[in-house]
Amino acid sequence: PGAPGQMSLVGGQATEVMECPHKVVGLVIGRGGETIKDLQTKSSCSIQIDQSFPEGVPRKITIKGLPANVEVAKQMIAQVV
């Protein structure tokens, strides 16, 4: 995946990495992963959150799917945060 905010295409599948402030990453994941599962189902995308960063550093959210679906997922995540 490229830099945050930059979509890359491989074999018709898009991958985009967005940054999420560490304080709100829990909102994206939800209780027991409920919110992120819902986002993945509704957008038909795979959404992964890399939390292996020091305190205070934004987390990376990787979204994979068809380009239009990735855009939908980004908008849905933006509404959550």
PDB file of C-alpha atoms in Angstrom:
ATOM      1  CA  PRO A   1       0.000   0.000   0.000  1.00  0.00           C
ATOM      2  CA  GLY A   2       1.090   3.521  -0.748  1.00  0.00           C
ATOM      3  CA  ALA A   3       1.052   6.642   1.341  1.00  0.00           C
ATOM      4  CA  PRO A   4      -2.039   7.510   3.404  1.00  0.00           C
ATOM      5  CA  GLY A   5      -4.839   8.893   1.266  1.00  0.00           C
ATOM      6  CA  GLN A   6      -3.427   7.400  -1.934  1.00  0.00           C
ATOM      7  CA  MET A   7      -5.323   4.595  -3.648  1.00  0.00           C
ATOM      8  CA  SER A   8      -3.418   1.867  -5.439  1.00  0.00           C
ATOM      9  CA  LEU A   9      -4.963  -0.550  -7.931  1.00  0.00           C
ATOM     10  CA  VAL A  10      -3.864  -4.152  -8.443  1.00  0.00           C
ATOM     11  CA  GLY A  11      -5.931  -6.525 -10.564  1.00  0.00           C
ATOM     12  CA  GLY A  12      -9.048  -4.368 -10.285  1.00  0.00           C
ATOM     13  CA  GLN A  13      -8.791  -4.308  -6.490  1.00  0.00           C
ATOM     14  CA  ALA A  14      -8.120  -0.984  -4.800  1.00  0.00           C
ATOM     15  CA  THR A  15      -6.117  -0.511  -1.619  1.00  0.00           C
ATOM     16  CA  GLU A  16      -6.149   2.720   0.323  1.00  0.00           C
ATOM     17  CA  VAL A  17      -4.548   3.583   3.633  1.00  0.00           C
ATOM     18  CA  MET A  18      -6.081   6.258   5.835  1.00  0.00           C
ATOM     19  CA  GLU A  19      -4.882   7.586   9.149  1.00  0.00           C
ATOM     20  CA  CYS A  20      -7.055   7.506  12.239  1.00  0.00           C
ATOM     21  CA  PRO A  21      -6.277   9.400  15.456  1.00  0.00           C
ATOM     22  CA  HIS A  22      -5.418   6.863  18.156  1.00  0.00           C
ATOM     23  CA  LYS A  23      -8.076   8.312  20.479  1.00  0.00           C
ATOM     24  CA  VAL A  24     -10.952   7.387  18.131  1.00  0.00           C
ATOM     25  CA  VAL A  25      -9.727   4.083  16.695  1.00  0.00           C
ATOM     26  CA  GLY A  26     -11.922   2.316  19.262  1.00  0.00           C
ATOM     27  CA  LEU A  27     -14.985   3.932  17.683  1.00  0.00           C
ATOM     28  CA  VAL A  28     -14.087   2.430  14.312  1.00  0.00           C
ATOM     29  CA  ILE A  29     -13.558  -1.027  15.835  1.00  0.00           C
ATOM     30  CA  GLY A  30     -16.600  -0.893  18.118  1.00  0.00           C
ATOM     31  CA  ARG A  31     -17.535  -3.150  21.014  1.00  0.00           C
ATOM     32  CA  GLY A  32     -16.218  -6.627  20.228  1.00  0.00           C
ATOM     33  CA  GLY A  33     -15.390  -5.535  16.673  1.00  0.00           C
ATOM     34  CA  GLU A  34     -19.069  -4.912  15.923  1.00  0.00           C
ATOM     35  CA  THR A  35     -18.617  -1.575  14.118  1.00  0.00           C
ATOM     36  CA  ILE A  36     -15.744  -2.653  11.894  1.00  0.00           C
ATOM     37  CA  LYS A  37     -17.588  -5.874  10.951  1.00  0.00           C
ATOM     38  CA  ASP A  38     -20.633  -3.794  10.016  1.00  0.00           C
ATOM     39  CA  LEU A  39     -18.484  -1.406   7.950  1.00  0.00           C
ATOM     40  CA  GLN A  40     -16.907  -4.345   6.117  1.00  0.00           C
ATOM     41  CA  THR A  41     -20.283  -5.951   5.396  1.00  0.00           C
ATOM     42  CA  LYS A  42     -21.946  -2.745   4.177  1.00  0.00           C
ATOM     43  CA  SER A  43     -18.998  -1.653   2.012  1.00  0.00           C
ATOM     44  CA  SER A  44     -17.974  -5.130   0.760  1.00  0.00           C
ATOM     45  CA  CYS A  45     -14.384  -4.193   1.660  1.00  0.00           C
ATOM     46  CA  SER A  46     -11.696  -5.660   3.852  1.00  0.00           C
ATOM     47  CA  ILE A  47     -10.777  -3.143   6.565  1.00  0.00           C
ATOM     48  CA  GLN A  48      -7.649  -3.715   8.645  1.00  0.00           C
ATOM     49  CA  ILE A  49      -6.364  -1.473  11.432  1.00  0.00           C
ATOM     50  CA  ASP A  50      -2.662  -1.516  12.272  1.00  0.00           C
ATOM     51  CA  GLN A  51      -2.343  -0.542  15.920  1.00  0.00           C
ATOM     52  CA  SER A  52       1.354  -1.317  16.303  1.00  0.00           C
ATOM     53  CA  PHE A  53       2.286   2.325  16.775  1.00  0.00           C
ATOM     54  CA  PRO A  54       3.431   4.242  19.869  1.00  0.00           C
ATOM     55  CA  GLU A  55       0.907   6.188  21.939  1.00  0.00           C
ATOM     56  CA  GLY A  56      -0.168   9.410  20.241  1.00  0.00           C
ATOM     57  CA  VAL A  57       0.699   8.267  16.702  1.00  0.00           C
ATOM     58  CA  PRO A  58      -2.226   7.910  14.254  1.00  0.00           C
ATOM     59  CA  ARG A  59      -3.234   4.347  13.416  1.00  0.00           C
ATOM     60  CA  LYS A  60      -3.257   3.152   9.802  1.00  0.00           C
ATOM     61  CA  ILE A  61      -6.538   1.824   8.401  1.00  0.00           C
ATOM     62  CA  THR A  62      -6.090  -0.260   5.241  1.00  0.00           C
ATOM     63  CA  ILE A  63      -9.189  -0.637   3.052  1.00  0.00           C
ATOM     64  CA  LYS A  64      -9.226  -3.181   0.213  1.00  0.00           C
ATOM     65  CA  GLY A  65     -11.940  -3.805  -2.349  1.00  0.00           C
ATOM     66  CA  LEU A  66     -13.374  -2.504  -5.594  1.00  0.00           C
ATOM     67  CA  PRO A  67     -12.547   1.205  -6.091  1.00  0.00           C
ATOM     68  CA  ALA A  68     -16.167   2.377  -5.657  1.00  0.00           C
ATOM     69  CA  ASN A  69     -16.547   0.244  -2.528  1.00  0.00           C
ATOM     70  CA  VAL A  70     -13.321   1.638  -1.062  1.00  0.00           C
ATOM     71  CA  GLU A  71     -14.733   5.143  -1.482  1.00  0.00           C
ATOM     72  CA  VAL A  72     -17.939   4.071   0.312  1.00  0.00           C
ATOM     73  CA  ALA A  73     -15.908   2.543   3.149  1.00  0.00           C
ATOM     74  CA  LYS A  74     -13.823   5.732   3.516  1.00  0.00           C
ATOM     75  CA  GLN A  75     -16.981   7.840   3.792  1.00  0.00           C
ATOM     76  CA  MET A  76     -18.487   5.457   6.345  1.00  0.00           C
ATOM     77  CA  ILE A  77     -15.314   5.521   8.466  1.00  0.00           C
ATOM     78  CA  ALA A  78     -15.220   9.324   8.278  1.00  0.00           C
ATOM     79  CA  GLN A  79     -18.801   9.405   9.623  1.00  0.00           C
ATOM     80  CA  VAL A  80     -17.823   7.199  12.564  1.00  0.00           C
ATOM     81  CA  VAL A  81     -14.879   9.375  13.565  1.00  0.00           C
TER      82      VAL A  81
END
